[in-house]
Amino acid sequence: MKRHLAVITGASSGIGAATSRALVQRGWKVILIARNATALGKVVQGLPQDLAIILPLDASDGGAVVQATQKIMTEHGVPDVVVNCAGAGTWRFIEETSPEEIKQMMDAPFMAAFHFSHAFMKPMLARKSGQFIHVNSPVSNLGWPGATGYMAARWALRGLHEALRMDLYGTGVRSSHVVFSKVKSGYFVNNPGSEERLPAIARIVRELTPEECATVILRTIRRPKNEVVYPAMLKVFYGLNMLMPAVVRWLAVLTGRRHNIPSN
């Protein structure tokens, strides 16, 4: 993969950090975006400073994103790839979710992905090349109980991809939607109570490492696709959901955490 420029949000940990390291190791210049400057600094330790460039930023702040992307384009050029990895949100029923929490869930991933896609769209269209990769969760298609706000935010991210996919037809700019099963990261440590709400049926699908996810993203950069679902067992559930959506929904509800409604 010859040297190009990538912008990666959510780059301070997990998939974003692993993808950033993998691209830098292959000679790419990477702008790493996240709110935590200290965590970003740890990610780039040992990497070439001229290729791994940290930019502390709240990706949900549209005005800050516009200013930051202008700075990126002035100093480094228009990115070839934008990888939207920013994401947050505890799995809760709607009555357990405060207005502040649902805003945070919509801010990342949806608003963060929207802002960066918006900011780089015109120059990519003018150049007639570029790629947006939106990293998402299976809940954006399959769903399970007890994760209302998280599920809504992830469906919104998928909706953004689907809209861009149609808008960008024939322009040379691509939108890719990449969905992974459960990933080994600090997410569940930082969001206590969420892992217990993962439906039992979903545990059939193996857990991934961030590095494995990064390999899939690099493959998607080399050979862009509209949608990538990984691993293979997750694809099986996607296929079943297309053929028998009511059955898949029933299994998710049956094996997930439901309301304990007291009997009269």
mmCIF file of C-alpha atoms in Angstrom:
data_model
loop_
_atom_site.group_PDB
_atom_site.id
_atom_site.type_symbol
_atom_site.label_atom_id
_atom_site.label_comp_id
_atom_site.label_asym_id
_atom_site.label_seq_id
_atom_site.Cartn_x
_atom_site.Cartn_y
_atom_site.Cartn_z
ATOM 1 C CA MET A 1 0.000 0.000 0.000
ATOM 2 C CA LYS A 2 1.716 3.185 -1.146
ATOM 3 C CA ARG A 3 1.815 6.164 1.170
ATOM 4 C CA HIS A 4 -1.455 8.021 1.589
ATOM 5 C CA LEU A 5 -3.155 10.164 4.214
ATOM 6 C CA ALA A 6 -5.755 8.795 6.636
ATOM 7 C CA VAL A 7 -7.817 10.490 9.334
ATOM 8 C CA ILE A 8 -9.047 8.183 12.106
ATOM 9 C CA THR A 9 -11.487 9.145 14.849
ATOM 10 C CA GLY A 10 -11.703 7.228 18.114
ATOM 11 C CA ALA A 11 -7.985 6.601 17.673
ATOM 12 C CA SER A 12 -7.036 6.576 21.360
ATOM 13 C CA SER A 13 -8.005 2.925 21.926
ATOM 14 C CA GLY A 14 -9.435 -0.258 20.439
ATOM 15 C CA ILE A 15 -10.026 -0.526 16.699
ATOM 16 C CA GLY A 16 -9.096 3.100 16.005
ATOM 17 C CA ALA A 17 -5.721 2.777 17.731
ATOM 18 C CA ALA A 18 -4.923 -0.575 16.093
ATOM 19 C CA THR A 19 -5.857 0.714 12.636
ATOM 20 C CA SER A 20 -3.743 3.826 13.116
ATOM 21 C CA ARG A 21 -0.690 1.777 14.059
ATOM 22 C CA ALA A 22 -1.204 -0.661 11.189
ATOM 23 C CA LEU A 23 -1.405 2.125 8.591
ATOM 24 C CA VAL A 24 1.614 4.006 9.952
ATOM 25 C CA GLN A 25 3.630 0.786 9.909
ATOM 26 C CA ARG A 26 2.796 0.527 6.191
ATOM 27 C CA GLY A 27 4.048 4.030 5.457
ATOM 28 C CA TRP A 28 0.808 5.999 5.678
ATOM 29 C CA LYS A 29 0.571 9.403 7.298
ATOM 30 C CA VAL A 30 -2.223 9.169 9.883
ATOM 31 C CA ILE A 31 -4.012 11.930 11.787
ATOM 32 C CA LEU A 32 -5.233 10.366 15.047
ATOM 33 C CA ILE A 33 -8.347 12.033 16.481
ATOM 34 C CA ALA A 34 -9.712 11.584 20.017
ATOM 35 C CA ARG A 35 -10.526 13.712 23.042
ATOM 36 C CA ASN A 36 -7.833 12.254 25.319
ATOM 37 C CA ALA A 37 -4.423 13.668 24.383
ATOM 38 C CA THR A 38 -2.590 11.466 26.893
ATOM 39 C CA ALA A 39 -4.125 8.283 25.491
ATOM 40 C CA LEU A 40 -3.303 9.385 21.928
ATOM 41 C CA GLY A 41 0.302 9.973 22.982
ATOM 42 C CA LYS A 42 0.553 6.401 24.231
ATOM 43 C CA VAL A 43 -0.805 5.039 20.941
ATOM 44 C CA VAL A 44 1.907 6.737 18.861
ATOM 45 C CA GLN A 45 4.818 5.805 21.114
ATOM 46 C CA GLY A 46 7.497 4.149 18.984
ATOM 47 C CA LEU A 47 5.908 5.277 15.711
ATOM 48 C CA PRO A 48 7.551 7.799 13.328
ATOM 49 C CA GLN A 49 6.541 11.289 14.449
ATOM 50 C CA ASP A 50 6.256 12.542 10.872
ATOM 51 C CA LEU A 51 3.674 9.838 10.082
ATOM 52 C CA ALA A 52 1.685 9.505 13.319
ATOM 53 C CA ILE A 53 0.182 12.903 14.149
ATOM 54 C CA ILE A 54 -2.154 13.309 17.112
ATOM 55 C CA LEU A 55 -4.957 15.868 17.147
ATOM 56 C CA PRO A 56 -6.933 16.027 20.427
ATOM 57 C CA LEU A 57 -10.488 16.941 19.507
ATOM 58 C CA ASP A 58 -14.116 16.339 20.468
ATOM 59 C CA ALA A 59 -15.426 14.915 17.184
ATOM 60 C CA SER A 60 -19.013 15.663 18.196
ATOM 61 C CA ASP A 61 -18.298 19.423 18.122
ATOM 62 C CA GLY A 62 -19.141 20.398 14.547
ATOM 63 C CA GLY A 63 -17.470 23.814 14.683
ATOM 64 C CA ALA A 64 -14.257 22.373 16.124
ATOM 65 C CA VAL A 65 -14.245 19.666 13.445
ATOM 66 C CA VAL A 66 -14.534 22.236 10.647
ATOM 67 C CA GLN A 67 -11.592 24.207 12.046
ATOM 68 C CA ALA A 68 -9.511 21.056 12.593
ATOM 69 C CA THR A 69 -10.166 19.680 9.107
ATOM 70 C CA GLN A 70 -9.177 22.996 7.514
ATOM 71 C CA LYS A 71 -5.907 22.794 9.437
ATOM 72 C CA ILE A 72 -5.399 19.179 8.315
ATOM 73 C CA MET A 73 -5.955 20.037 4.651
ATOM 74 C CA THR A 74 -3.684 23.095 4.824
ATOM 75 C CA GLU A 75 -0.820 21.228 6.456
ATOM 76 C CA HIS A 76 -1.207 17.700 5.066
ATOM 77 C CA GLY A 77 -3.701 17.719 2.202
ATOM 78 C CA VAL A 78 -7.074 16.066 1.608
ATOM 79 C CA PRO A 79 -7.229 12.603 3.204
ATOM 80 C CA ASP A 80 -7.584 9.515 1.049
ATOM 81 C CA VAL A 81 -9.445 7.670 3.803
ATOM 82 C CA VAL A 82 -11.502 8.756 6.813
ATOM 83 C CA VAL A 83 -12.159 5.963 9.312
ATOM 84 C CA ASN A 84 -14.987 6.806 11.709
ATOM 85 C CA CYS A 85 -14.277 4.694 14.801
ATOM 86 C CA ALA A 86 -15.517 7.036 17.530
ATOM 87 C CA GLY A 87 -18.215 5.413 19.626
ATOM 88 C CA ALA A 88 -19.665 5.356 23.123
ATOM 89 C CA GLY A 89 -22.748 4.434 25.063
ATOM 90 C CA THR A 90 -23.952 2.210 27.868
ATOM 91 C CA TRP A 91 -26.595 -0.417 27.098
ATOM 92 C CA ARG A 92 -29.777 0.593 28.917
ATOM 93 C CA PHE A 93 -33.542 0.586 28.517
ATOM 94 C CA ILE A 94 -35.017 3.941 27.540
ATOM 95 C CA GLU A 95 -36.381 4.677 31.022
ATOM 96 C CA GLU A 96 -32.853 4.144 32.408
ATOM 97 C CA THR A 97 -31.304 6.609 29.918
ATOM 98 C CA SER A 98 -31.026 10.289 30.786
ATOM 99 C CA PRO A 99 -31.218 13.089 28.182
ATOM 100 C CA GLU A 100 -27.496 13.722 28.693
ATOM 101 C CA GLU A 101 -26.661 10.064 28.065
ATOM 102 C CA ILE A 102 -28.659 9.787 24.838
ATOM 103 C CA LYS A 103 -26.951 12.933 23.559
ATOM 104 C CA GLN A 104 -23.561 11.380 24.290
ATOM 105 C CA MET A 105 -24.592 8.193 22.479
ATOM 106 C CA MET A 106 -25.706 10.141 19.403
ATOM 107 C CA ASP A 107 -22.602 12.342 19.510
ATOM 108 C CA ALA A 108 -20.396 9.293 19.042
ATOM 109 C CA PRO A 109 -20.738 7.497 16.701
ATOM 110 C CA PHE A 110 -23.341 9.368 14.637
ATOM 111 C CA MET A 111 -22.572 13.081 14.966
ATOM 112 C CA ALA A 112 -18.807 12.482 14.917
ATOM 113 C CA ALA A 113 -19.086 10.515 11.668
ATOM 114 C CA PHE A 114 -21.464 13.091 10.181
ATOM 115 C CA HIS A 115 -19.172 16.024 10.989
ATOM 116 C CA PHE A 116 -16.033 14.448 9.519
ATOM 117 C CA SER A 117 -17.862 13.175 6.442
ATOM 118 C CA HIS A 118 -19.326 16.661 5.915
ATOM 119 C CA ALA A 119 -16.010 18.449 6.430
ATOM 120 C CA PHE A 120 -14.030 16.411 3.905
ATOM 121 C CA MET A 121 -16.787 15.759 1.355
ATOM 122 C CA LYS A 122 -16.379 18.760 -0.974
ATOM 123 C CA PRO A 123 -12.618 18.404 -1.510
ATOM 124 C CA MET A 124 -12.952 14.634 -2.016
ATOM 125 C CA LEU A 125 -15.703 15.187 -4.574
ATOM 126 C CA ALA A 126 -13.576 17.806 -6.340
ATOM 127 C CA ARG A 127 -10.682 15.344 -6.472
ATOM 128 C CA LYS A 128 -13.060 12.500 -7.472
ATOM 129 C CA SER A 129 -11.525 10.063 -5.013
ATOM 130 C CA GLY A 130 -11.664 9.170 -1.341
ATOM 131 C CA GLN A 131 -13.249 6.733 1.062
ATOM 132 C CA PHE A 132 -15.252 6.963 4.275
ATOM 133 C CA ILE A 133 -15.254 3.849 6.461
ATOM 134 C CA HIS A 134 -17.885 3.706 9.202
ATOM 135 C CA VAL A 135 -17.122 1.125 11.908
ATOM 136 C CA ASN A 136 -20.322 -0.175 13.439
ATOM 137 C CA SER A 137 -21.906 -2.773 15.717
ATOM 138 C CA PRO A 138 -24.189 -5.717 14.821
ATOM 139 C CA VAL A 139 -26.942 -3.918 16.749
ATOM 140 C CA SER A 140 -27.212 -1.626 13.713
ATOM 141 C CA ASN A 141 -28.934 -4.479 11.909
ATOM 142 C CA LEU A 142 -29.854 -7.281 14.296
ATOM 143 C CA GLY A 143 -30.655 -5.587 17.599
ATOM 144 C CA TRP A 144 -31.333 -6.858 21.112
ATOM 145 C CA PRO A 145 -33.272 -5.697 24.171
ATOM 146 C CA GLY A 146 -31.907 -3.382 26.843
ATOM 147 C CA ALA A 147 -29.729 -1.172 24.610
ATOM 148 C CA THR A 148 -32.251 1.366 23.326
ATOM 149 C CA GLY A 149 -30.138 4.509 22.927
ATOM 150 C CA TYR A 150 -27.063 2.604 21.773
ATOM 151 C CA MET A 151 -29.101 0.763 19.158
ATOM 152 C CA ALA A 152 -30.716 3.971 17.897
ATOM 153 C CA ALA A 153 -27.330 5.678 17.523
ATOM 154 C CA ARG A 154 -25.887 2.709 15.651
ATOM 155 C CA TRP A 155 -28.866 2.577 13.290
ATOM 156 C CA ALA A 156 -28.326 6.294 12.661
ATOM 157 C CA LEU A 157 -24.707 5.592 11.674
ATOM 158 C CA ARG A 158 -25.861 2.884 9.302
ATOM 159 C CA GLY A 159 -28.412 5.304 7.887
ATOM 160 C CA LEU A 160 -25.641 7.832 7.235
ATOM 161 C CA HIS A 161 -23.700 5.212 5.292
ATOM 162 C CA GLU A 162 -26.737 4.180 3.249
ATOM 163 C CA ALA A 163 -27.487 7.812 2.389
ATOM 164 C CA LEU A 164 -23.884 8.492 1.379
ATOM 165 C CA ARG A 165 -23.762 5.288 -0.621
ATOM 166 C CA MET A 166 -26.564 6.607 -2.849
ATOM 167 C CA ASP A 167 -25.368 10.221 -2.888
ATOM 168 C CA LEU A 168 -21.853 9.218 -3.944
ATOM 169 C CA TYR A 169 -22.786 6.902 -6.804
ATOM 170 C CA GLY A 170 -20.505 7.607 -9.767
ATOM 171 C CA THR A 171 -18.454 10.292 -7.988
ATOM 172 C CA GLY A 172 -15.288 8.277 -7.301
ATOM 173 C CA VAL A 173 -15.810 8.702 -3.536
ATOM 174 C CA ARG A 174 -16.879 5.616 -1.584
ATOM 175 C CA SER A 175 -18.682 4.900 1.675
ATOM 176 C CA SER A 176 -18.035 1.566 3.397
ATOM 177 C CA HIS A 177 -19.927 0.136 6.364
ATOM 178 C CA VAL A 178 -17.825 -2.289 8.431
ATOM 179 C CA VAL A 179 -19.520 -4.328 11.164
ATOM 180 C CA PHE A 180 -17.630 -6.384 13.733
ATOM 181 C CA SER A 181 -18.726 -8.804 16.438
ATOM 182 C CA LYS A 182 -17.694 -8.223 20.058
ATOM 183 C CA VAL A 183 -14.161 -6.821 20.279
ATOM 184 C CA LYS A 184 -11.667 -7.269 23.116
ATOM 185 C CA SER A 185 -11.235 -3.727 24.425
ATOM 186 C CA GLY A 186 -11.855 -1.517 27.431
ATOM 187 C CA TYR A 187 -15.416 -0.761 26.319
ATOM 188 C CA PHE A 188 -17.169 -3.103 28.747
ATOM 189 C CA VAL A 189 -14.882 -2.060 31.600
ATOM 190 C CA ASN A 190 -15.784 1.589 30.952
ATOM 191 C CA ASN A 191 -19.488 0.755 30.575
ATOM 192 C CA PRO A 192 -20.323 -1.583 33.484
ATOM 193 C CA GLY A 193 -23.522 -3.560 33.164
ATOM 194 C CA SER A 194 -23.487 -3.570 29.358
ATOM 195 C CA GLU A 195 -21.792 -6.925 28.729
ATOM 196 C CA GLU A 196 -24.454 -8.723 30.752
ATOM 197 C CA ARG A 197 -27.067 -7.529 28.242
ATOM 198 C CA LEU A 198 -25.428 -9.194 25.266
ATOM 199 C CA PRO A 199 -27.918 -11.882 24.120
ATOM 200 C CA ALA A 200 -26.741 -15.430 24.703
ATOM 201 C CA ILE A 201 -27.226 -16.215 21.016
ATOM 202 C CA ALA A 202 -24.665 -13.521 20.132
ATOM 203 C CA ARG A 203 -22.003 -15.305 22.166
ATOM 204 C CA ILE A 204 -21.873 -17.977 19.480
ATOM 205 C CA VAL A 205 -19.911 -15.466 17.403
ATOM 206 C CA ARG A 206 -16.259 -15.363 18.405
ATOM 207 C CA GLU A 207 -14.652 -12.333 20.017
ATOM 208 C CA LEU A 208 -12.161 -10.325 17.930
ATOM 209 C CA THR A 209 -8.980 -8.436 18.750
ATOM 210 C CA PRO A 210 -8.573 -4.800 17.669
ATOM 211 C CA GLU A 211 -5.618 -5.878 15.524
ATOM 212 C CA GLU A 212 -7.780 -8.400 13.666
ATOM 213 C CA CYS A 213 -10.332 -5.664 13.015
ATOM 214 C CA ALA A 214 -7.563 -3.381 11.755
ATOM 215 C CA THR A 215 -6.555 -6.043 9.229
ATOM 216 C CA VAL A 216 -10.136 -6.146 7.929
ATOM 217 C CA ILE A 217 -10.209 -2.351 7.625
ATOM 218 C CA LEU A 218 -6.931 -2.333 5.673
ATOM 219 C CA ARG A 219 -8.407 -4.956 3.369
ATOM 220 C CA THR A 220 -11.452 -2.717 2.884
ATOM 221 C CA ILE A 221 -9.186 0.193 1.988
ATOM 222 C CA ARG A 222 -7.414 -1.919 -0.629
ATOM 223 C CA ARG A 223 -10.647 -3.360 -2.013
ATOM 224 C CA PRO A 224 -13.561 -1.061 -1.098
ATOM 225 C CA LYS A 225 -16.944 -2.665 -0.516
ATOM 226 C CA ASN A 226 -20.293 -1.176 0.419
ATOM 227 C CA GLU A 227 -20.610 -3.420 3.474
ATOM 228 C CA VAL A 228 -18.246 -5.752 5.298
ATOM 229 C CA VAL A 229 -19.508 -8.067 8.063
ATOM 230 C CA TYR A 230 -16.904 -9.962 10.094
ATOM 231 C CA PRO A 231 -16.381 -12.726 11.166
ATOM 232 C CA ALA A 232 -18.092 -15.391 9.052
ATOM 233 C CA MET A 233 -20.508 -16.518 11.786
ATOM 234 C CA LEU A 234 -21.852 -12.974 12.061
ATOM 235 C CA LYS A 235 -22.530 -13.129 8.307
ATOM 236 C CA VAL A 236 -24.615 -16.242 8.970
ATOM 237 C CA PHE A 237 -26.820 -14.286 11.391
ATOM 238 C CA TYR A 238 -27.137 -11.490 8.842
ATOM 239 C CA GLY A 239 -28.276 -14.023 6.252
ATOM 240 C CA LEU A 240 -30.804 -15.535 8.658
ATOM 241 C CA ASN A 241 -32.085 -12.074 9.480
ATOM 242 C CA MET A 242 -32.756 -11.436 5.794
ATOM 243 C CA LEU A 243 -34.566 -14.750 5.359
ATOM 244 C CA MET A 244 -36.313 -15.048 8.730
ATOM 245 C CA PRO A 245 -36.224 -11.679 10.541
ATOM 246 C CA ALA A 246 -39.013 -12.614 12.955
ATOM 247 C CA VAL A 247 -37.130 -15.726 14.090
ATOM 248 C CA VAL A 248 -33.851 -13.846 14.639
ATOM 249 C CA ARG A 249 -35.671 -11.109 16.544
ATOM 250 C CA TRP A 250 -37.426 -13.719 18.704
ATOM 251 C CA LEU A 251 -34.117 -15.430 19.506
ATOM 252 C CA ALA A 252 -32.485 -12.120 20.430
ATOM 253 C CA VAL A 253 -35.345 -11.215 22.751
ATOM 254 C CA LEU A 254 -35.564 -14.736 24.188
ATOM 255 C CA THR A 255 -31.851 -14.902 25.052
ATOM 256 C CA GLY A 256 -31.386 -11.223 25.942
ATOM 257 C CA ARG A 257 -32.043 -9.257 29.092
ATOM 258 C CA ARG A 258 -35.708 -8.301 29.207
ATOM 259 C CA HIS A 259 -37.807 -6.262 31.588
ATOM 260 C CA ASN A 260 -38.779 -8.114 34.722
ATOM 261 C CA ILE A 261 -42.416 -7.047 34.824
ATOM 262 C CA PRO A 262 -44.095 -8.112 38.081
ATOM 263 C CA SER A 263 -47.309 -10.060 37.709
ATOM 264 C CA ASN A 264 -50.495 -8.636 39.224
#
